[in-house]
Amino acid sequence: MASIAQWIEGARPRTLPNAISPVIAGTGAAAWLDAAVWWKALLALLVAVALIIGVNYANDYSDGIRGTDDVRAGPLRLVGAKLASPRAVLTAAVVSLAIGAAAGLALAVVSAWWLIAVGAVCIAGAWLYTGGRKPYGYLGLGEVAVFVFFGLVAVLGTQYTQALRIDWVGVALAVAMGSLSSAVLVANNLRDIPTDSESGKITLAVRLGDARTRVLYQALVAVALLIPLALIAATPWCAVGLLAAPLALRAARPVRGGQHGRELIPVLRDTGLTMLVWALTVAAALTFAP
């Protein structure tokens, strides 16, 4: 039986910046329109955190029962390591996704009913990433989905539920968050190229190969670091987003240096921290700029 600490590790808390940062960015975009609603931001945060935990447990379950995690270089997987039964991990995934759905329904009721359909698509995307007969995560589409769900949908959805409209600032923030969130997945899949290739999990990294995957990671991070310069058109204070650059350089060092396997695990942490600092600084600039 898995311990509480192992269940927490199985939820992959290092991925939480991928959920938290887009909500911060979206709230900053709403504040730029003088329309931030903090209790709606907290509700959006609950949706995002519950969904990413649900995604992580669902991936643990689906990859575990397929045998994809039997040989693994990455963080702990409960089913693959036989620390918890597939049924228990599936239950944890369903409960987490249900909490996200309930919070999302409440947010839709007070914002716009059509958001229920968006939420349903997000939950389907969470499950079908590694679940179902033809999981799109096994077809090289994971990074595209992450860009859409944890970038465009998360940021613009957060902005819209508060301001009831979106603008170019929100779109710019959404692209930055989507790029960094996708970079996290690219780094994860770069690390797993050897084991994914053996198990038949054809991720984008497997399709591109090691060298081109490393270029893709750096390009995604570079896009995010260039966006604060574009946002100077809104307010020069957005240049503070470049304070995330040292973290981004640290995150990219093992990728540039040709590291493999477990040596790439810190890249996920540091890319997530880059994302969080980027979102906090730019959102603060948009909220408090004169």
mmCIF file with all atom_site columns, C-alpha atoms in Angstrom, residues 55 58-63 65-66 90 124-138:
data_model
loop_
_atom_site.group_PDB
_atom_site.id
_atom_site.type_symbol
_atom_site.label_atom_id
_atom_site.label_alt_id
_atom_site.label_comp_id
_atom_site.label_asym_id
_atom_site.label_entity_id
_atom_site.label_seq_id
_atom_site.pdbx_PDB_ins_code
_atom_site.Cartn_x
_atom_site.Cartn_y
_atom_site.Cartn_z
_atom_site.occupancy
_atom_site.B_iso_or_equiv
_atom_site.pdbx_formal_charge
_atom_site.auth_seq_id
_atom_site.auth_comp_id
_atom_site.auth_asym_id
_atom_site.auth_atom_id
_atom_site.pdbx_PDB_model_num
ATOM 1  C CA . VAL A 1 55  ? -4.466  14.290 -15.319 1.00 0.00 ? 55  VAL A CA 1
ATOM 2  C CA . ALA A 1 58  ? -5.070  9.329  -14.975 1.00 0.00 ? 58  ALA A CA 1
ATOM 3  C CA . ASN A 1 59  ? -1.711  9.145  -16.774 1.00 0.00 ? 59  ASN A CA 1
ATOM 4  C CA . ASP A 1 60  ? -0.320  7.024  -13.945 1.00 0.00 ? 60  ASP A CA 1
ATOM 5  C CA . TYR A 1 61  ? -3.264  4.627  -14.302 1.00 0.00 ? 61  TYR A CA 1
ATOM 6  C CA . SER A 1 62  ? -3.338  4.437  -18.105 1.00 0.00 ? 62  SER A CA 1
ATOM 7  C CA . ASP A 1 63  ? 0.421   4.159  -18.598 1.00 0.00 ? 63  ASP A CA 1
ATOM 8  C CA . ILE A 1 65  ? -1.923  -0.772 -17.077 1.00 0.00 ? 65  ILE A CA 1
ATOM 9  C CA . ARG A 1 66  ? -0.309  -0.566 -20.535 1.00 0.00 ? 66  ARG A CA 1
ATOM 10 C CA . LEU A 1 90  ? -8.206  5.453  -11.192 1.00 0.00 ? 90  LEU A CA 1
ATOM 11 C CA . ALA A 1 124 ? -12.106 14.632 -22.092 1.00 0.00 ? 124 ALA A CA 1
ATOM 12 C CA . GLY A 1 125 ? -8.666  15.889 -23.070 1.00 0.00 ? 125 GLY A CA 1
ATOM 13 C CA . ALA A 1 126 ? -7.325  15.019 -19.627 1.00 0.00 ? 126 ALA A CA 1
ATOM 14 C CA . TRP A 1 127 ? -8.531  11.428 -19.896 1.00 0.00 ? 127 TRP A CA 1
ATOM 15 C CA . LEU A 1 128 ? -7.753  10.784 -23.562 1.00 0.00 ? 128 LEU A CA 1
ATOM 16 C CA . TYR A 1 129 ? -4.142  11.991 -23.259 1.00 0.00 ? 129 TYR A CA 1
ATOM 17 C CA . THR A 1 130 ? -3.079  8.480  -22.245 1.00 0.00 ? 130 THR A CA 1
ATOM 18 C CA . GLY A 1 131 ? -6.494  6.803  -21.851 1.00 0.00 ? 131 GLY A CA 1
ATOM 19 C CA . GLY A 1 132 ? -8.852  5.222  -24.338 1.00 0.00 ? 132 GLY A CA 1
ATOM 20 C CA . ARG A 1 133 ? -8.096  3.046  -27.350 1.00 0.00 ? 133 ARG A CA 1
ATOM 21 C CA . LYS A 1 134 ? -6.039  5.651  -29.217 1.00 0.00 ? 134 LYS A CA 1
ATOM 22 C CA . PRO A 1 135 ? -4.528  8.089  -26.684 1.00 0.00 ? 135 PRO A CA 1
ATOM 23 C CA . TYR A 1 136 ? -3.317  11.211 -28.437 1.00 0.00 ? 136 TYR A CA 1
ATOM 24 C CA . GLY A 1 137 ? -0.297  11.393 -26.110 1.00 0.00 ? 137 GLY A CA 1
ATOM 25 C CA . TYR A 1 138 ? 0.948   8.269  -27.897 1.00 0.00 ? 138 TYR A CA 1
#
